[in-house]
Tab-separated table of C-alpha atoms and ligand atoms in Angstrom:
chain	number	residue	atom	x	y	z
A	298	MET	CA	137.260	23.207	-20.604
A	299	ILE	CA	133.971	24.999	-21.319
A	300	PRO	CA	133.514	26.887	-18.026
A	301	LEU	CA	130.340	26.909	-15.927
A	302	ALA	CA	129.916	30.664	-15.477
A	303	VAL	CA	132.726	33.148	-16.008
A	304	PRO	CA	132.651	36.957	-16.032
A	305	ASN	CA	132.012	38.673	-19.353
A	306	LEU	CA	134.066	41.876	-19.162
A	307	CYS	CA	133.307	43.377	-22.566
A	308	GLY	CA	132.343	46.926	-21.589
A	309	ASN	CA	133.930	49.918	-19.849
A	310	GLU	CA	135.614	47.865	-17.074
A	311	ALA	CA	139.245	48.610	-18.040
A	312	ARG	CA	138.544	52.284	-18.743
A	313	TYR	CA	136.839	52.827	-15.368
A	314	LEU	CA	139.579	50.913	-13.507
A	315	GLN	CA	142.230	53.068	-15.189
A	316	GLU	CA	140.295	56.129	-14.039
A	317	CYS	CA	140.483	54.869	-10.426
A	318	ILE	CA	144.241	54.467	-10.732
A	319	ASP	CA	144.779	57.809	-12.481
A	320	THR	CA	142.833	59.614	-9.755
A	321	THR	CA	144.203	57.371	-6.927
A	322	MET	CA	140.590	56.750	-5.868
A	323	VAL	CA	141.004	53.017	-5.268
A	324	SER	CA	139.496	52.679	-1.797
A	325	THR	CA	136.019	52.969	-0.306
A	326	VAL	CA	135.500	56.617	-1.230
A	327	GLY	CA	134.966	57.513	-4.869
A	328	GLU	CA	132.360	58.407	-7.402
A	329	PHE	CA	132.057	54.877	-8.839
A	330	VAL	CA	130.667	53.652	-5.509
A	331	SER	CA	127.800	56.150	-5.556
A	332	ARG	CA	127.218	55.737	-9.300
A	333	PHE	CA	127.106	51.960	-8.851
A	334	GLU	CA	124.634	52.293	-5.957
A	335	GLU	CA	122.390	54.581	-8.042
A	336	SER	CA	122.546	52.276	-11.026
A	337	VAL	CA	121.545	49.174	-9.030
A	338	ALA	CA	118.787	51.050	-7.178
A	339	ALA	CA	117.359	52.151	-10.540
A	340	ALA	CA	117.542	48.649	-12.046
A	341	ALA	CA	115.994	47.106	-8.918
A	342	GLY	CA	113.218	49.698	-8.691
A	343	SER	CA	114.319	50.611	-5.140
A	344	LYS	CA	114.497	54.155	-3.755
A	345	SER	CA	118.034	53.693	-2.433
A	346	ALA	CA	120.889	51.254	-2.191
A	347	VAL	CA	124.157	50.820	-0.336
A	348	ALA	CA	127.185	48.934	-1.660
A	349	MET	CA	128.909	46.200	0.360
A	350	ALA	CA	132.075	44.116	0.134
A	351	SER	CA	129.966	41.011	-0.625
A	352	GLY	CA	126.415	39.737	-0.771
A	353	THR	CA	127.008	37.919	2.513
A	354	CYS	CA	128.013	41.194	4.226
A	355	GLY	CA	124.858	42.741	2.784
A	356	LEU	CA	122.647	39.959	4.136
A	357	HIS	CA	124.285	40.223	7.556
A	358	LEU	CA	123.731	43.971	7.894
A	359	ALA	CA	120.253	43.890	6.321
A	360	LEU	CA	119.212	41.371	8.979
A	361	ARG	CA	120.803	43.518	11.682
A	362	ALA	CA	119.001	46.613	10.346
A	363	VAL	CA	115.567	44.968	10.642
A	364	GLY	CA	116.380	44.018	14.239
A	365	VAL	CA	117.722	40.449	14.149
A	366	GLY	CA	119.895	39.825	17.200
A	367	ARG	CA	121.378	37.214	19.480
A	368	ASP	CA	119.388	33.968	19.979
A	369	ASP	CA	116.643	34.992	17.554
A	370	LEU	CA	115.257	32.698	14.862
A	371	VAL	CA	115.074	33.748	11.207
A	372	VAL	CA	112.907	31.737	8.810
A	373	THR	CA	115.284	30.603	6.034
A	374	PRO	CA	114.715	28.131	3.209
A	375	ASP	CA	116.428	24.764	3.732
A	376	PHE	CA	117.396	24.825	0.059
A	377	THR	CA	119.747	27.776	-0.438
A	378	PHE	CA	123.392	28.732	-0.688
A	379	VAL	CA	125.055	28.546	2.723
A	380	ALA	CA	125.602	32.345	2.753
A	381	SER	CA	121.897	32.907	3.612
A	382	ALA	CA	122.160	30.758	6.740
A	383	ASN	CA	125.639	32.087	7.561
A	384	ALA	CA	124.358	35.673	7.551
A	385	VAL	CA	121.717	34.679	10.118
A	386	ALA	CA	124.412	33.048	12.262
A	387	HIS	CA	126.643	36.144	11.961
A	388	CYS	CA	123.854	38.022	13.807
A	389	GLY	CA	124.098	35.491	16.651
A	390	ALA	CA	120.728	34.122	15.501
A	391	MET	CA	119.781	30.715	14.136
A	392	PRO	CA	117.963	29.828	10.910
A	393	TRP	CA	114.556	28.176	11.241
A	394	LEU	CA	114.895	25.961	8.184
A	395	MET	CA	111.692	25.598	6.195
A	396	ASP	CA	111.234	23.642	3.019
A	397	VAL	CA	110.787	24.972	-0.499
A	398	ASP	CA	107.959	23.982	-2.818
A	399	ALA	CA	108.538	21.658	-5.735
A	400	ASP	CA	107.316	24.122	-8.362
A	401	SER	CA	109.500	27.134	-7.551
A	402	TRP	CA	112.299	25.785	-5.299
A	403	CYS	CA	111.552	28.884	-3.177
A	404	LEU	CA	109.978	29.027	0.322
A	405	ASP	CA	106.798	26.928	0.502
A	406	THR	CA	104.292	29.598	1.552
A	407	VAL	CA	101.597	27.119	2.654
A	408	LEU	CA	104.141	25.421	4.902
A	409	LEU	CA	105.386	28.815	6.135
A	410	ALA	CA	101.910	30.030	7.153
A	411	GLY	CA	100.915	26.673	8.663
A	412	THR	CA	104.125	26.329	10.679
A	413	LEU	CA	103.997	29.888	12.049
A	414	ARG	CA	100.332	29.411	13.029
A	415	ALA	CA	100.981	26.073	14.724
A	416	GLU	CA	104.345	26.676	16.394
A	417	THR	CA	104.520	30.322	17.433
A	418	GLU	CA	102.696	32.641	19.799
A	419	LYS	CA	102.433	36.405	19.845
A	420	ARG	CA	103.502	38.144	23.008
A	421	ARG	CA	103.804	41.803	23.867
A	422	ASP	CA	107.488	41.809	22.924
A	423	GLY	CA	107.228	39.876	19.672
A	424	LEU	CA	106.560	36.516	18.074
A	425	PHE	CA	107.960	33.457	19.867
A	426	HIS	CA	108.726	29.893	18.840
A	427	ARG	CA	106.832	27.939	21.482
A	428	LEU	CA	109.117	24.912	21.764
A	429	SER	CA	112.447	26.749	22.146
A	430	GLY	CA	111.183	30.046	23.576
A	431	GLN	CA	113.241	31.891	20.939
A	432	ARG	CA	111.994	35.084	19.336
A	433	VAL	CA	111.202	34.844	15.613
A	434	ALA	CA	112.771	37.997	14.169
A	435	ALA	CA	112.443	37.926	10.360
A	436	ILE	CA	111.699	35.972	7.197
A	437	LEU	CA	114.538	35.557	4.689
A	438	PRO	CA	113.137	34.303	1.363
A	439	VAL	CA	115.666	33.351	-1.308
A	440	TYR	CA	115.106	33.993	-5.020
A	441	THR	CA	116.483	30.615	-6.019
A	442	LEU	CA	118.581	30.623	-9.217
A	443	GLY	CA	117.314	34.155	-9.900
A	444	CYS	CA	113.636	33.176	-9.694
A	445	PRO	CA	111.582	35.268	-7.217
A	446	ALA	CA	109.642	33.578	-4.417
A	447	ASP	CA	105.868	34.133	-4.164
A	448	MET	CA	106.332	37.493	-2.466
A	449	ASP	CA	102.653	38.556	-2.279
A	450	SER	CA	101.976	35.484	-0.121
A	451	ILE	CA	105.146	35.937	1.910
A	452	THR	CA	104.537	39.619	2.641
A	453	ALA	CA	100.909	38.853	3.624
A	454	ILE	CA	102.123	36.173	6.078
A	455	ALA	CA	104.852	38.522	7.345
A	456	ALA	CA	102.209	41.205	8.002
A	457	GLU	CA	99.963	38.703	9.819
A	458	PHE	CA	102.823	37.831	12.197
A	459	GLY	CA	104.450	41.274	12.357
A	460	LEU	CA	107.736	40.092	10.838
A	461	PRO	CA	110.129	42.048	8.599
A	462	VAL	CA	111.232	40.485	5.306
A	463	VAL	CA	114.784	40.547	3.958
A	464	ALA	CA	115.054	39.032	0.472
A	465	ASP	CA	118.161	37.126	-0.544
A	466	ALA	CA	117.949	38.295	-4.158
A	467	ALA	CA	121.665	37.571	-4.636
A	468	ALA	CA	121.370	36.276	-8.208
A	469	ALA	CA	118.021	37.778	-9.182
A	470	LEU	CA	118.825	41.233	-10.527
A	471	GLY	CA	116.774	41.562	-13.734
A	472	ALA	CA	113.979	39.212	-12.607
A	473	THR	CA	110.374	40.360	-12.252
A	474	TYR	CA	107.508	39.259	-10.008
A	475	LYS	CA	104.049	39.944	-11.489
A	476	GLY	CA	105.805	42.582	-13.599
A	477	ARG	CA	107.553	44.269	-10.652
A	478	PRO	CA	111.361	44.588	-10.498
A	479	THR	CA	113.495	42.757	-7.907
A	480	GLY	CA	113.755	45.562	-5.366
A	481	ASP	CA	110.023	46.258	-5.469
A	482	MET	CA	108.505	42.884	-4.614
A	483	GLY	CA	107.465	43.744	-1.038
A	484	ALA	CA	110.590	42.895	0.978
A	485	ASP	CA	111.789	45.541	3.456
A	486	LEU	CA	115.318	45.099	2.122
A	487	SER	CA	116.642	43.156	-0.871
A	488	VAL	CA	120.221	41.980	-1.127
A	489	PHE	CA	122.160	41.397	-4.356
A	490	SER	CA	125.539	39.766	-4.946
A	491	PHE	CA	128.157	40.818	-7.501
A	492	ASN	CA	130.387	37.817	-6.960
A	493	GLY	CA	132.359	36.601	-9.979
A	494	ASN	CA	129.880	33.854	-10.910
A	495	LYS	CA	126.792	36.092	-10.893
A	496	THR	CA	125.181	37.462	-14.077
A	497	VAL	CA	126.936	40.808	-13.590
A	498	THR	CA	129.947	41.110	-11.298
A	499	ALA	CA	132.096	43.623	-9.447
A	500	GLY	CA	134.790	40.980	-8.879
A	501	GLY	CA	133.123	40.646	-5.495
A	502	GLY	CA	130.511	42.802	-3.855
A	503	GLY	CA	126.949	43.253	-2.747
A	504	ILE	CA	124.118	45.742	-2.626
A	505	VAL	CA	121.404	46.242	-0.026
A	506	ALA	CA	118.427	47.991	-1.637
A	507	GLY	CA	115.138	49.221	-0.248
A	508	HIS	CA	112.525	51.961	-0.124
A	509	ASN	CA	112.989	52.924	3.541
A	510	PRO	CA	115.872	55.441	3.892
A	511	ASP	CA	116.193	54.756	7.644
A	512	LEU	CA	116.937	51.070	7.047
A	513	ILE	CA	119.413	51.868	4.263
A	514	ASN	CA	121.120	54.472	6.456
A	515	THR	CA	121.400	51.937	9.297
A	516	VAL	CA	123.095	49.475	6.930
A	517	ARG	CA	125.420	52.210	5.651
A	518	HIS	CA	126.262	53.295	9.195
A	519	LEU	CA	127.012	49.740	10.414
A	520	SER	CA	129.128	49.043	7.309
A	521	THR	CA	131.387	52.045	7.934
A	522	THR	CA	132.511	51.229	11.516
A	523	ALA	CA	129.412	52.974	12.946
A	524	ARG	CA	131.336	56.220	12.801
A	525	VAL	CA	129.609	59.383	14.008
A	526	GLY	CA	130.750	62.516	12.201
A	527	ALA	CA	134.229	62.841	10.713
A	528	ASP	CA	136.231	62.026	13.857
A	529	TYR	CA	137.085	58.794	15.608
A	530	THR	CA	133.790	58.498	17.423
A	531	HIS	CA	131.683	55.350	17.049
A	532	ASP	CA	128.271	54.681	18.596
A	533	GLN	CA	128.250	50.872	18.344
A	534	VAL	CA	130.341	47.898	17.272
A	535	GLY	CA	130.451	48.455	13.521
A	536	PHE	CA	131.913	46.654	10.542
A	537	ASN	CA	134.289	47.430	7.715
A	538	TYR	CA	132.023	46.057	4.988
A	539	ARG	CA	132.249	48.805	2.374
A	540	MET	CA	132.799	48.184	-1.311
A	541	THR	CA	135.890	49.774	-2.868
A	542	ASN	CA	135.850	52.179	-5.808
A	543	LEU	CA	137.800	49.521	-7.794
A	544	GLN	CA	135.014	46.987	-7.346
A	545	ALA	CA	132.367	49.614	-8.088
A	546	ALA	CA	134.191	50.638	-11.290
A	547	VAL	CA	133.859	47.081	-12.606
A	548	GLY	CA	130.327	46.799	-11.218
A	549	LEU	CA	129.158	50.002	-12.907
A	550	ALA	CA	130.606	48.930	-16.274
A	551	GLN	CA	128.735	45.632	-15.866
A	552	MET	CA	125.483	47.350	-14.858
A	553	GLU	CA	125.590	49.296	-18.141
A	554	MET	CA	125.137	45.893	-19.834
A	555	LEU	CA	122.654	44.328	-17.387
A	556	ASP	CA	119.780	44.041	-19.870
A	557	GLU	CA	121.922	42.295	-22.495
A	558	MET	CA	123.449	39.982	-19.882
A	559	VAL	CA	120.065	38.925	-18.491
A	560	ALA	CA	118.731	38.470	-22.035
A	561	ALA	CA	121.734	36.232	-22.816
A	562	LYS	CA	121.099	34.156	-19.659
A	563	ARG	CA	117.439	33.688	-20.618
A	564	ARG	CA	118.319	32.742	-24.186
A	565	ILE	CA	120.816	30.121	-22.973
A	566	CYS	CA	118.270	28.730	-20.517
A	567	GLU	CA	115.526	28.493	-23.162
A	568	ARG	CA	117.866	26.732	-25.585
A	569	TYR	CA	118.771	24.075	-23.019
A	570	ASN	CA	115.132	23.615	-22.017
A	571	ALA	CA	114.076	23.117	-25.640
A	572	ALA	CA	116.981	20.766	-26.342
A	573	PHE	CA	116.188	18.435	-23.415
A	574	SER	CA	112.386	18.668	-23.425
A	575	ASP	CA	112.018	15.226	-25.041
A	576	LEU	CA	114.150	13.433	-22.424
A	577	ALA	CA	111.872	11.588	-20.000
A	578	GLY	CA	113.072	11.736	-16.403
A	579	ILE	CA	114.536	15.226	-16.741
A	580	ARG	CA	112.881	18.541	-16.029
A	581	ALA	CA	113.782	22.161	-16.523
A	582	PHE	CA	114.533	24.587	-13.691
A	583	PRO	CA	111.354	26.158	-12.230
A	584	GLN	CA	109.481	28.933	-13.986
A	585	PRO	CA	106.451	29.634	-11.776
A	586	GLU	CA	103.708	31.688	-13.434
A	587	TRP	CA	104.208	34.630	-11.044
A	588	ALA	CA	107.805	35.309	-12.069
A	589	GLU	CA	110.083	35.985	-14.942
A	590	SER	CA	113.348	34.499	-13.695
A	591	ALA	CA	116.684	36.200	-14.296
A	592	CYS	CA	117.937	32.662	-15.171
A	593	TRP	CA	121.223	32.999	-13.281
A	594	PHE	CA	122.154	29.360	-13.858
A	595	SER	CA	120.908	26.935	-16.473
A	596	GLY	CA	120.778	23.187	-16.139
A	597	ILE	CA	118.574	20.187	-15.583
A	598	ALA	CA	116.932	18.405	-12.679
A	599	LEU	CA	116.386	14.660	-12.457
A	600	GLU	CA	112.824	13.572	-11.655
A	601	ASP	CA	114.270	10.810	-9.474
A	602	ALA	CA	117.786	11.218	-8.134
A	603	ARG	CA	118.939	7.622	-8.706
A	604	PRO	CA	122.120	7.166	-6.613
A	605	GLY	CA	125.257	7.667	-8.645
A	606	LEU	CA	123.528	8.885	-11.814
A	607	LEU	CA	124.471	12.527	-11.421
A	608	THR	CA	128.054	11.611	-10.492
A	609	ALA	CA	128.325	9.448	-13.612
A	610	VAL	CA	126.984	12.177	-15.923
A	611	HIS	CA	129.108	14.792	-14.182
A	612	GLY	CA	132.250	12.688	-14.719
A	613	GLU	CA	131.492	11.984	-18.374
A	614	LEU	CA	130.932	15.675	-19.069
A	615	ARG	CA	134.167	16.584	-17.349
A	616	ASP	CA	135.988	14.064	-19.539
A	617	ALA	CA	134.354	15.757	-22.548
A	618	GLY	CA	135.783	19.121	-21.412
A	619	ILE	CA	132.524	20.497	-20.015
A	620	ASP	CA	132.327	22.071	-16.585
A	621	ALA	CA	128.909	20.964	-15.330
A	622	ARG	CA	128.374	20.915	-11.588
A	623	PRO	CA	126.102	19.590	-8.870
A	624	PHE	CA	124.211	22.229	-6.897
A	625	TRP	CA	123.309	23.245	-3.314
A	626	GLN	CA	122.956	20.658	-0.555
A	627	PRO	CA	120.164	21.223	2.002
A	628	MET	CA	121.108	23.378	4.989
A	629	HIS	CA	119.969	20.781	7.539
A	630	HIS	CA	122.793	18.554	6.205
A	631	GLN	CA	125.442	21.217	6.887
A	632	ARG	CA	127.307	20.735	10.134
A	633	PRO	CA	126.835	24.319	11.479
A	634	PHE	CA	123.047	24.088	11.009
A	635	ALA	CA	122.405	20.454	11.928
A	636	GLU	CA	120.756	21.552	15.217
A	637	ALA	CA	118.584	24.278	13.686
A	638	PRO	CA	114.807	23.855	14.016
A	639	THR	CA	113.179	22.629	10.799
A	640	ALA	CA	109.861	22.325	8.991
A	641	LEU	CA	110.578	19.984	6.082
A	642	THR	CA	108.399	18.279	3.487
A	643	CYS	CA	111.156	16.306	1.702
A	644	VAL	CA	111.364	18.665	-1.300
A	645	SER	CA	114.860	19.926	-0.421
A	646	GLU	CA	115.826	16.306	0.226
A	647	SER	CA	114.553	15.331	-3.234
A	648	LEU	CA	116.662	18.095	-4.815
A	649	LYS	CA	119.827	16.755	-3.215
A	650	ASP	CA	121.894	15.094	-5.963
A	651	ALA	CA	119.168	15.856	-8.512
A	652	ILE	CA	120.467	19.085	-10.062
A	653	LEU	CA	123.206	19.601	-12.606
A	654	THR	CA	124.132	23.147	-13.627
A	655	LEU	CA	125.485	23.557	-17.159
A	656	PRO	CA	127.790	26.109	-18.801
A	657	CYS	CA	125.874	29.401	-18.985
A	658	SER	CA	128.362	32.273	-19.195
A	659	THR	CA	126.745	35.237	-20.919
A	660	ASN	CA	129.341	34.992	-23.716
A	661	LEU	CA	128.593	31.311	-24.454
A	662	ASP	CA	128.092	31.118	-28.224
A	663	ASP	CA	125.537	28.911	-29.977
A	664	ALA	CA	128.110	26.496	-31.403
A	665	THR	CA	129.683	25.892	-27.984
A	666	GLN	CA	126.277	25.462	-26.381
A	667	THR	CA	125.381	22.939	-29.080
A	668	ARG	CA	128.505	20.956	-28.134
A	669	VAL	CA	127.321	20.950	-24.504
A	670	ILE	CA	123.799	19.906	-25.500
A	671	GLU	CA	125.060	16.977	-27.580
A	672	ALA	CA	127.399	15.779	-24.819
A	673	VAL	CA	124.670	16.009	-22.162
A	674	ARG	CA	122.157	14.119	-24.325
A	675	ALA	CA	124.730	11.424	-25.113
A	676	SER	CA	125.636	11.049	-21.454
A	677	PHE	CA	122.047	10.783	-20.250
A	678	ILE	CA	121.119	8.264	-22.927
A	679	ASN	CA	124.294	6.347	-22.068
A	680	ASN	CA	123.117	6.242	-18.448
A	681	GLY	CA	119.613	5.048	-19.263
A	682	ILE	CA	117.725	8.358	-19.135
A	683	GLY	CA	115.635	9.517	-22.074
B	112	PLP	C1	125.843	34.235	-4.486
B	112	PLP	C2	124.855	34.069	-3.405
B	112	PLP	C3	125.070	34.616	-2.129
B	112	PLP	C4	126.389	35.172	-1.649
B	112	PLP	O1	126.865	36.291	-2.211
B	112	PLP	P1	128.426	36.655	-2.021
B	112	PLP	O2	128.526	37.939	-2.746
B	112	PLP	O3	129.206	35.554	-2.652
B	112	PLP	O4	128.691	36.787	-0.567
B	112	PLP	C5	124.068	34.516	-1.183
B	112	PLP	N1	122.905	33.899	-1.460
B	112	PLP	C6	122.659	33.339	-2.658
B	112	PLP	C7	121.340	32.681	-2.900
B	112	PLP	C8	123.621	33.386	-3.671
B	112	PLP	O5	123.372	32.809	-4.847
């Protein structure tokens, strides 16, 4: 089977792991954790960063740090990985699901501004959703597939309504927005994932990055059981969300190769796009003019998601030994978020069953990619596309 996206551990991973074992520094204290944090902060263009056990943990505590609490609403795209909405729910809050735009698959900023203007009111103690009476506490844009949202528009809207912005940049390390790096696009905090299927991995892990040291310190404090000083004194209900030195050892080795890994992802993406550009009815993943995507995943999108077509192609590729996969389902279809308030324009609905991700590991060689390209073309033509 040609895998979808597997880790590419071709650097100092084994050497750094051995160092952890030789020094017995395998837990949450150790120099790899701080070196990993510094390395991600530098790559993201953020002043500081704190390592987490996962991207989801990072999103949870970043939202907590900007003040999201029980019964609040957090504006979240309807089209995202469930972890974005879960992190909101972990705060006791609820996502306010807003649609993405067709050209970027990121938050539709016209819809965002229009909905906030029409459906909220400012009071002395914050911004409130008129219908439910719930406080609106933050905006959580997602950099879909590693492609940044239109952050100048989002931060302008956030300023108009007095809302903090936490970016779910889970798969976007290496992307730029109008030339600016991922941690410097205007969000108060940006969260990255180092899960095994991301461009660079720590096995599992996350980073919360930002310019404001108070926010980063709050995240760090909450992630380490909210301990005060060296003794068993805690000033709030904290979490054990810290990354281990073992994870950071792998993560640091991977960060040393970030530029090559992102370049490989972009090369793979461009090759697929060129190879399928003549097939009518298929389009490439978004590349809005404001961003240079980190191209986390490659694949194709159907112009019209004819029922059964994607399943047929998916099955044929699997029989050919190719691990291609369908992609995210809209959040309003997920049972835990079925009751969440929404502002939808049918874009997320149109993306349902329209996207197929294709093998895009950073060590995918040209010959193997050519095999994938030929099988995909054959399958689409077989199913009446092209
Ligand atoms: C991968 C991903 C996450 C979750 O990160 P974990 O490290 O797996 O918890 C969250 N949001 C998006 C958009 C992702 O792609």
